[in-house]
Amino acid sequence: MRAVTLPYGRQCVDDDDVAAVTETLRSAWLTTGPKVEQFEQALAARTGTAFAVAVSNGTAALHAAMYGLGIGESDEVIVPAITFAATANCVAFLGGKPVFADVDPDTLLIDPASVESRITPRTKAVIAVDYAGQSCDYDVLAALTSSRGLALADDACHAIGGSYRGRPVGSLAAVNTFSFHPVKHVTSGEGGAITTDNPQLAQRMRTFRNHGITTDHRQREAKGSWFYEMVDLGFNYRLTDIQCALGISQLPKLPAWIRRRQAIARRYDEAFDHMPAVRPLAVRPEVSHAYHLYVIRLELDRLRVDRAAVFSALRAEGIGVNVHYIPVHLHPYYRRTFGTAPGDCPVAEAAYERILSLPIFPAMTDEDADDVIRAVGKVTEAYAR
Ligand SMILES: *Cc1c(COP(=O)(O)O)cnc(C)c1O
């Protein structure tokens, strides 16, 4: 048993990150300044895209992406049932209807066949989610959506630094969204971004994050002009220079952090190979997995207890396990507002009963990982049928 609980995720902030933030605090620009552009350029370069638009969090990124695609009243957008609620909420923000597709039982990624079955004349877009850090099958999804004139978005909040068939995450869909919350790979405290190769889309999203106004404060200062026009209803979704300075300092460390996450995952994989009640999610060979999460499925017919009992026993061992996610269509808001119900996505619902996320973050030591492995072995053996 660990004296201090090992969390499922935690940020890495070093002295150079602190120095970068401090320097920006002493500069002329705390927001809408040069650090924003610098962070956007670094993100675009890292994801192999033409444009990145920095926003205040991952949810704002999704909202801006859906606005950019022109989603509005009575439009339907297909999203996976297993994701963070914000993936679906961003459609509802704009008056649209999120429609839940089921997931693949082995990867818990959106199932293209289920997507196809949900398409109606009102469908405008599909949001794929690179769940746990593994990219969806974008070749199949791109063929499916483009042949029907639908837009494809990637909620890549789990997957920065990963790739699909050698193509970097962030370049896999028309719009791709990121979060820089502290549990994610790279943090700016709170923060988010959208990447795209489409200049009109990038411009629409920049306007949206700034109240629907076409120019920002720095652009007007540079021109010596006071004039601006609000062309649409937008939000204040700006990311500050203070936050961007942290993001700029963090981003170059991403490749080493991904390698560390992959090494911890390999250590888990090897250990769980010998535990019949524990089954990690499948990993497809064409993907370089970013491992935001390491998710196991419990073989419940080999156990005398349910997932909740295993969860509590692991927490009692000092292992900060978590559950990602309650299927979104089961939340009261969705049931009440969109009439969703149990049975809509049976694969997701069955998976939800048996999944657990284990601790994984770059600062974890091999000894930390071995504590997790020992605790999972101890608990599943004690509850073995
Ligand atoms: C974290 C996350 C978000 C939301 O990001 P915030 O920065 O917390 O708003 C959206 N989608 C997924 C899949 C996420 O993991």
Short mmCIF file of C-alpha atoms and ligand atoms in Angstrom, two decimals:
data_model
loop_
_atom_site.label_atom_id
_atom_site.label_comp_id
_atom_site.label_asym_id
_atom_site.label_seq_id
_atom_site.Cartn_x
_atom_site.Cartn_y
_atom_site.Cartn_z
CA MET A 1 0.00 0.00 0.00
CA ARG A 2 1.34 3.45 -0.93
CA ALA A 3 1.50 6.17 1.72
CA VAL A 4 0.54 8.87 -0.82
CA THR A 5 -1.94 8.04 -3.57
CA LEU A 6 -0.43 7.90 -7.06
CA PRO A 7 -2.71 10.04 -9.29
CA TYR A 8 -3.79 8.82 -12.75
CA GLY A 9 -2.16 11.87 -14.35
CA ARG A 10 -0.07 14.84 -13.31
CA GLN A 11 1.73 17.73 -15.01
CA CYS A 12 5.53 18.18 -15.26
CA VAL A 13 6.54 21.79 -14.56
CA ASP A 14 10.27 22.57 -14.32
CA ASP A 15 12.31 25.67 -13.43
CA ASP A 16 12.59 26.68 -17.09
CA ASP A 17 8.78 26.69 -17.37
CA VAL A 18 8.57 28.92 -14.28
CA ALA A 19 11.22 31.24 -15.74
CA ALA A 20 9.32 31.51 -19.05
CA VAL A 21 6.12 32.49 -17.24
CA THR A 22 7.91 34.98 -14.98
CA GLU A 23 9.58 36.65 -17.97
CA THR A 24 6.20 37.09 -19.67
CA LEU A 25 4.66 38.53 -16.50
CA ARG A 26 7.32 41.27 -16.65
CA SER A 27 6.71 41.95 -20.38
CA ALA A 28 4.42 44.50 -22.03
CA TRP A 29 1.83 41.90 -23.14
CA LEU A 30 -0.11 39.69 -20.74
CA THR A 31 -2.72 38.77 -23.35
CA THR A 32 -3.18 39.08 -27.18
CA GLY A 33 0.60 39.55 -27.36
CA PRO A 34 3.47 37.90 -29.21
CA LYS A 35 3.51 34.72 -27.10
CA VAL A 36 0.10 33.73 -28.47
CA GLU A 37 1.34 33.80 -32.05
CA GLN A 38 4.56 32.04 -31.05
CA PHE A 39 2.63 29.24 -29.33
CA GLU A 40 0.32 28.91 -32.33
CA GLN A 41 3.26 28.64 -34.72
CA ALA A 42 4.95 26.02 -32.53
CA LEU A 43 1.72 23.99 -32.40
CA ALA A 44 1.18 24.21 -36.16
CA ALA A 45 4.78 23.10 -36.77
CA ARG A 46 4.52 20.19 -34.34
CA THR A 47 1.24 18.93 -35.80
CA GLY A 48 2.20 19.45 -39.44
CA THR A 49 -0.63 21.90 -40.12
CA ALA A 50 -0.80 25.37 -41.60
CA PHE A 51 -2.71 27.08 -38.76
CA ALA A 52 -3.23 26.74 -35.03
CA VAL A 53 -5.71 28.92 -33.12
CA ALA A 54 -5.07 29.12 -29.36
CA VAL A 55 -8.14 29.35 -27.12
CA SER A 56 -8.87 29.30 -23.40
CA ASN A 57 -9.49 25.54 -23.02
CA GLY A 58 -10.27 22.35 -24.91
CA THR A 59 -14.01 22.89 -24.64
CA ALA A 60 -13.67 26.34 -26.23
CA ALA A 61 -11.59 24.67 -28.96
CA LEU A 62 -14.45 22.26 -29.69
CA HIS A 63 -17.00 25.10 -29.61
CA ALA A 64 -14.88 27.19 -32.02
CA ALA A 65 -14.34 24.17 -34.29
CA MET A 66 -18.08 23.52 -34.56
CA TYR A 67 -18.71 27.23 -35.14
CA GLY A 68 -15.98 27.22 -37.78
CA LEU A 69 -17.71 24.34 -39.58
CA GLY A 70 -20.98 26.29 -39.49
CA ILE A 71 -22.89 23.93 -37.21
CA GLY A 72 -26.21 25.47 -36.16
CA GLU A 73 -29.87 24.90 -35.31
CA SER A 74 -31.13 21.37 -36.08
CA ASP A 75 -27.83 20.19 -37.57
CA GLU A 76 -26.77 16.74 -36.42
CA VAL A 77 -23.18 15.88 -35.52
CA ILE A 78 -22.15 12.28 -34.83
CA VAL A 79 -19.91 11.76 -31.77
CA PRO A 80 -18.76 8.62 -29.94
CA ALA A 81 -20.60 7.54 -26.79
CA ILE A 82 -17.30 7.06 -24.92
CA THR A 83 -15.71 10.49 -24.55
CA PHE A 84 -15.65 13.52 -22.28
CA ALA A 85 -19.02 15.30 -22.32
CA ALA A 86 -17.53 18.42 -23.98
CA THR A 87 -17.21 16.53 -27.30
CA ALA A 88 -21.02 16.41 -27.48
CA ASN A 89 -21.73 19.63 -25.58
CA CYS A 90 -20.03 21.75 -28.27
CA VAL A 91 -22.75 20.71 -30.72
CA ALA A 92 -25.52 21.53 -28.25
CA PHE A 93 -23.95 24.99 -27.53
CA LEU A 94 -24.78 25.91 -31.14
CA GLY A 95 -28.32 24.54 -31.12
CA GLY A 96 -27.32 21.36 -32.93
CA LYS A 97 -28.04 17.76 -32.00
CA PRO A 98 -25.26 15.41 -30.93
CA VAL A 99 -25.98 11.89 -32.19
CA PHE A 100 -24.13 9.11 -30.41
CA ALA A 101 -22.32 6.40 -32.34
CA ASP A 102 -21.18 3.20 -30.70
CA VAL A 103 -17.53 2.23 -30.30
CA ASP A 104 -15.28 -0.63 -31.32
CA PRO A 105 -15.22 -3.18 -28.46
CA ASP A 106 -11.42 -3.68 -28.58
CA THR A 107 -10.22 -0.07 -28.82
CA LEU A 108 -13.30 1.91 -27.65
CA LEU A 109 -12.74 4.20 -30.65
CA ILE A 110 -15.74 5.38 -32.69
CA ASP A 111 -17.00 2.53 -34.89
CA PRO A 112 -17.24 3.63 -38.56
CA ALA A 113 -20.10 1.16 -39.18
CA SER A 114 -22.09 2.71 -36.33
CA VAL A 115 -21.31 6.20 -37.70
CA GLU A 116 -22.69 5.13 -41.07
CA SER A 117 -25.89 3.83 -39.47
CA ARG A 118 -26.47 7.21 -37.72
CA ILE A 119 -26.22 9.38 -40.86
CA THR A 120 -29.44 11.22 -41.79
CA PRO A 121 -30.16 14.11 -44.21
CA ARG A 122 -29.50 16.47 -41.25
CA THR A 123 -26.01 15.14 -40.49
CA LYS A 124 -23.34 17.80 -41.03
CA ALA A 125 -20.21 16.47 -39.35
CA VAL A 126 -18.54 13.68 -37.42
CA ILE A 127 -16.28 14.26 -34.42
CA ALA A 128 -13.85 11.37 -33.94
CA VAL A 129 -12.12 11.15 -30.55
CA ASP A 130 -8.61 9.70 -30.26
CA TYR A 131 -9.63 7.98 -27.05
CA ALA A 132 -6.81 7.28 -24.56
CA GLY A 133 -4.30 8.63 -27.11
CA GLN A 134 -4.87 6.19 -29.96
CA SER A 135 -5.95 7.66 -33.31
CA CYS A 136 -9.17 6.53 -34.93
CA ASP A 137 -9.14 4.95 -38.39
CA TYR A 138 -8.96 8.24 -40.32
CA ASP A 139 -8.62 6.67 -43.79
CA VAL A 140 -11.95 4.91 -43.29
CA LEU A 141 -13.61 7.91 -41.58
CA ALA A 142 -12.36 10.36 -44.25
CA ALA A 143 -13.72 8.15 -47.06
CA LEU A 144 -17.04 7.78 -45.24
CA THR A 145 -17.50 11.50 -44.54
CA SER A 146 -16.14 12.97 -47.79
CA SER A 147 -18.31 10.71 -49.95
CA ARG A 148 -21.38 12.16 -48.18
CA GLY A 149 -20.22 15.77 -47.98
CA LEU A 150 -19.78 15.68 -44.20
CA ALA A 151 -17.05 17.49 -42.28
CA LEU A 152 -14.65 15.44 -40.14
CA ALA A 153 -13.29 16.76 -36.84
CA ASP A 154 -10.76 15.14 -34.51
CA ASP A 155 -11.13 15.74 -30.79
CA ALA A 156 -7.43 15.08 -30.23
CA CYS A 157 -7.38 16.17 -26.58
CA HIS A 158 -5.87 12.77 -25.62
CA ALA A 159 -3.48 12.38 -28.49
CA ILE A 160 -1.06 15.28 -29.08
CA GLY A 161 2.30 13.79 -30.04
CA GLY A 162 0.76 10.62 -31.48
CA SER A 163 0.45 9.68 -35.14
CA TYR A 164 -1.59 7.60 -37.60
CA ARG A 165 0.16 5.93 -40.56
CA GLY A 166 3.09 8.30 -39.96
CA ARG A 167 0.88 11.42 -40.08
CA PRO A 168 0.92 13.54 -36.91
CA VAL A 169 -2.20 13.93 -34.76
CA GLY A 170 -3.51 17.44 -35.43
CA SER A 171 -3.32 16.97 -39.20
CA LEU A 172 -5.75 14.04 -39.51
CA ALA A 173 -9.09 15.88 -39.88
CA ALA A 174 -10.40 19.22 -41.22
CA VAL A 175 -10.34 20.61 -37.67
CA ASN A 176 -8.46 19.08 -34.73
CA THR A 177 -8.85 20.16 -31.11
CA PHE A 178 -6.46 20.07 -28.17
CA SER A 179 -6.62 20.73 -24.42
CA PHE A 180 -3.76 21.97 -22.25
CA HIS A 181 -5.37 21.13 -18.92
CA PRO A 182 -2.79 19.83 -16.39
CA VAL A 183 -3.84 16.17 -16.79
CA LYS A 184 -3.13 16.34 -20.54
CA HIS A 185 0.32 15.85 -22.13
CA VAL A 186 1.32 19.52 -22.34
CA THR A 187 -0.16 22.14 -20.05
CA SER A 188 -0.72 25.89 -20.02
CA GLY A 189 -2.75 25.73 -16.78
CA GLU A 190 -5.98 25.88 -18.71
CA GLY A 191 -5.75 26.12 -22.48
CA GLY A 192 -6.73 24.73 -25.83
CA ALA A 193 -6.17 25.01 -29.57
CA ILE A 194 -7.57 24.05 -32.93
CA THR A 195 -5.38 23.10 -35.90
CA THR A 196 -6.46 23.26 -39.54
CA ASP A 197 -5.03 23.67 -43.03
CA ASN A 198 -7.98 25.81 -44.12
CA PRO A 199 -7.25 29.59 -43.90
CA GLN A 200 -10.95 30.64 -43.94
CA LEU A 201 -11.74 28.24 -41.12
CA ALA A 202 -8.77 29.50 -39.10
CA GLN A 203 -9.94 33.09 -39.59
CA ARG A 204 -13.52 32.25 -38.56
CA MET A 205 -12.27 30.58 -35.36
CA ARG A 206 -9.97 33.54 -34.54
CA THR A 207 -12.92 35.91 -34.87
CA PHE A 208 -15.09 33.61 -32.73
CA ARG A 209 -12.57 33.55 -29.85
CA ASN A 210 -12.52 37.35 -29.82
CA HIS A 211 -16.24 38.29 -29.46
CA GLY A 212 -16.86 37.92 -33.19
CA ILE A 213 -14.63 40.95 -33.81
CA THR A 214 -12.43 40.85 -36.91
CA THR A 215 -9.25 42.36 -35.44
CA ASP A 216 -7.61 42.02 -32.01
CA HIS A 217 -6.09 44.66 -29.73
CA ARG A 218 -2.51 44.08 -30.91
CA GLN A 219 -3.45 44.33 -34.59
CA ARG A 220 -5.20 47.66 -33.96
CA GLU A 221 -2.24 48.98 -31.93
CA ALA A 222 0.09 48.07 -34.80
CA LYS A 223 -2.13 49.95 -37.27
CA GLY A 224 -2.69 52.91 -34.93
CA SER A 225 -6.42 52.46 -35.40
CA TRP A 226 -9.44 52.33 -33.09
CA PHE A 227 -11.89 50.96 -35.63
CA TYR A 228 -13.24 47.43 -35.42
CA GLU A 229 -16.33 45.57 -36.46
CA MET A 230 -18.20 42.81 -34.73
CA VAL A 231 -19.36 40.60 -37.57
CA ASP A 232 -20.89 37.73 -35.62
CA LEU A 233 -21.71 36.71 -32.06
CA GLY A 234 -18.53 35.34 -30.49
CA PHE A 235 -16.98 34.78 -27.08
CA ASN A 236 -13.95 35.81 -25.10
CA TYR A 237 -12.09 32.52 -25.54
CA ARG A 238 -8.60 34.08 -25.63
CA LEU A 239 -5.56 32.37 -24.13
CA THR A 240 -3.20 34.71 -22.27
CA ASP A 241 0.47 35.29 -23.08
CA ILE A 242 1.27 34.03 -19.57
CA GLN A 243 -0.36 30.70 -20.42
CA CYS A 244 1.16 30.59 -23.91
CA ALA A 245 4.64 31.13 -22.41
CA LEU A 246 4.12 27.98 -20.33
CA GLY A 247 2.85 26.09 -23.38
CA ILE A 248 5.83 27.22 -25.52
CA SER A 249 8.21 26.04 -22.82
CA GLN A 250 6.43 22.68 -22.45
CA LEU A 251 5.97 21.74 -26.11
CA PRO A 252 9.59 20.75 -26.97
CA LYS A 253 9.50 18.21 -24.12
CA LEU A 254 6.55 16.35 -25.64
CA PRO A 255 8.49 13.68 -27.64
CA ALA A 256 10.45 12.54 -24.59
CA TRP A 257 7.26 12.53 -22.50
CA ILE A 258 5.47 10.38 -25.10
CA ARG A 259 8.38 7.91 -25.10
CA ARG A 260 8.16 7.70 -21.31
CA ARG A 261 4.39 7.12 -21.44
CA GLN A 262 4.93 4.39 -24.06
CA ALA A 263 7.60 2.73 -21.87
CA ILE A 264 5.24 2.65 -18.87
CA ALA A 265 2.51 1.21 -21.12
CA ARG A 266 4.89 -1.56 -22.29
CA ARG A 267 5.70 -2.40 -18.67
CA TYR A 268 1.97 -2.66 -17.91
CA ASP A 269 1.29 -4.70 -21.08
CA GLU A 270 3.92 -7.29 -20.19
CA ALA A 271 2.69 -7.65 -16.61
CA PHE A 272 -1.01 -7.88 -17.51
CA ASP A 273 -0.26 -10.58 -20.08
CA HIS A 274 0.01 -12.86 -17.02
CA MET A 275 -3.21 -11.69 -15.34
CA PRO A 276 -6.26 -13.40 -16.87
CA ALA A 277 -8.77 -11.00 -15.27
CA VAL A 278 -7.06 -7.92 -16.75
CA ARG A 279 -7.26 -7.02 -20.44
CA PRO A 280 -5.66 -3.80 -21.76
CA LEU A 281 -7.34 -2.10 -24.72
CA ALA A 282 -6.15 -3.27 -28.15
CA VAL A 283 -3.61 -1.08 -29.95
CA ARG A 284 -3.70 -0.97 -33.75
CA PRO A 285 -0.36 -1.35 -35.56
CA GLU A 286 -0.75 1.74 -37.79
CA VAL A 287 -0.92 4.04 -34.74
CA SER A 288 1.76 5.60 -32.55
CA HIS A 289 -0.16 5.77 -29.27
CA ALA A 290 0.21 8.92 -27.16
CA TYR A 291 -1.10 7.17 -23.99
CA HIS A 292 -2.96 10.00 -22.30
CA LEU A 293 -4.70 7.09 -20.54
CA TYR A 294 -3.85 3.46 -19.92
CA VAL A 295 -7.20 1.68 -19.83
CA ILE A 296 -7.80 -1.91 -18.74
CA ARG A 297 -10.96 -3.98 -19.02
CA LEU A 298 -11.79 -6.32 -16.16
CA GLU A 299 -12.87 -9.82 -17.16
CA LEU A 300 -15.83 -9.73 -14.82
CA ASP A 301 -16.71 -13.43 -15.26
CA ARG A 302 -13.34 -14.23 -13.69
CA LEU A 303 -14.09 -12.02 -10.66
CA ARG A 304 -16.53 -12.34 -7.76
CA VAL A 305 -17.08 -8.57 -7.58
CA ASP A 306 -17.96 -5.70 -9.90
CA ARG A 307 -15.76 -2.87 -11.16
CA ALA A 308 -16.76 -0.57 -8.28
CA ALA A 309 -15.28 -3.03 -5.72
CA VAL A 310 -12.01 -3.31 -7.70
CA PHE A 311 -11.90 0.48 -7.99
CA SER A 312 -12.32 0.94 -4.21
CA ALA A 313 -9.77 -1.76 -3.38
CA LEU A 314 -7.19 -0.14 -5.70
CA ARG A 315 -7.86 3.29 -4.20
CA ALA A 316 -7.34 1.72 -0.75
CA GLU A 317 -3.95 0.50 -2.03
CA GLY A 318 -3.03 4.11 -2.89
CA ILE A 319 -3.51 3.70 -6.64
CA GLY A 320 -5.44 6.67 -8.07
CA VAL A 321 -7.49 4.72 -10.62
CA ASN A 322 -10.26 6.45 -12.52
CA VAL A 323 -13.05 5.70 -15.00
CA HIS A 324 -13.05 7.31 -18.48
CA TYR A 325 -15.91 7.68 -19.23
CA ILE A 326 -19.56 7.30 -18.27
CA PRO A 327 -21.15 7.02 -21.75
CA VAL A 328 -22.27 10.56 -22.55
CA HIS A 329 -25.75 9.59 -23.75
CA LEU A 330 -26.53 8.21 -20.26
CA HIS A 331 -26.10 11.59 -18.52
CA PRO A 332 -29.37 13.13 -17.28
CA TYR A 333 -28.94 16.25 -19.44
CA TYR A 334 -28.76 14.17 -22.62
CA ARG A 335 -31.61 11.88 -21.67
CA ARG A 336 -33.81 14.87 -20.83
CA THR A 337 -32.82 17.08 -23.76
CA PHE A 338 -32.21 14.64 -26.61
CA GLY A 339 -34.15 11.59 -25.44
CA THR A 340 -31.13 9.28 -25.32
CA ALA A 341 -31.46 6.09 -23.27
CA PRO A 342 -29.69 2.92 -22.16
CA GLY A 343 -29.48 0.54 -25.11
CA ASP A 344 -28.57 3.27 -27.64
CA CYS A 345 -24.90 2.24 -27.68
CA PRO A 346 -24.69 -1.31 -26.25
CA VAL A 347 -20.95 -1.82 -26.84
CA ALA A 348 -20.06 1.42 -25.04
CA GLU A 349 -22.45 0.62 -22.19
CA ALA A 350 -21.02 -2.89 -21.70
CA ALA A 351 -17.44 -1.54 -21.83
CA TYR A 352 -18.27 1.14 -19.28
CA GLU A 353 -19.08 -1.56 -16.68
CA ARG A 354 -15.53 -2.95 -16.80
CA ILE A 355 -13.05 -0.18 -17.63
CA LEU A 356 -10.46 1.36 -15.30
CA SER A 357 -7.79 3.95 -16.10
CA LEU A 358 -4.46 3.28 -14.37
CA PRO A 359 -1.91 5.98 -13.46
CA ILE A 360 0.30 7.03 -16.37
CA PHE A 361 2.36 10.23 -16.60
CA PRO A 362 5.99 10.96 -17.55
CA ALA A 363 7.24 11.68 -14.01
CA MET A 364 6.17 8.21 -12.83
CA THR A 365 9.09 5.94 -11.96
CA ASP A 366 9.37 2.24 -12.82
CA GLU A 367 8.83 1.60 -9.08
CA ASP A 368 5.55 3.57 -9.26
CA ALA A 369 4.46 1.43 -12.22
CA ASP A 370 5.44 -1.73 -10.33
CA ASP A 371 3.31 -0.58 -7.37
CA VAL A 372 0.36 -0.32 -9.75
CA ILE A 373 1.06 -3.77 -11.23
CA ARG A 374 1.41 -5.34 -7.75
CA ALA A 375 -1.81 -3.73 -6.53
CA VAL A 376 -3.80 -4.81 -9.62
CA GLY A 377 -2.44 -8.37 -9.20
CA LYS A 378 -3.22 -8.45 -5.49
CA VAL A 379 -6.78 -7.15 -5.85
CA THR A 380 -7.76 -9.27 -8.86
CA GLU A 381 -6.32 -12.42 -7.23
CA ALA A 382 -8.10 -11.71 -3.95
CA TYR A 383 -11.40 -11.33 -5.84
CA ALA A 384 -10.78 -14.19 -8.29
CA ARG A 385 -13.76 -16.45 -8.85
C1 LIG B 1 -9.96 17.28 -21.68
C2 LIG B 1 -10.89 17.00 -22.79
C3 LIG B 1 -11.74 17.96 -23.32
C4 LIG B 1 -11.96 19.32 -22.71
O1 LIG B 1 -10.82 20.03 -22.46
P1 LIG B 1 -10.83 21.19 -21.33
O2 LIG B 1 -9.53 21.87 -21.58
O3 LIG B 1 -10.91 20.51 -20.01
O4 LIG B 1 -12.00 22.05 -21.60
C5 LIG B 1 -12.52 17.63 -24.42
N1 LIG B 1 -12.47 16.41 -24.97
C6 LIG B 1 -11.69 15.44 -24.47
C7 LIG B 1 -11.68 14.09 -25.13
C8 LIG B 1 -10.88 15.70 -23.36
O5 LIG B 1 -10.13 14.72 -22.84
#
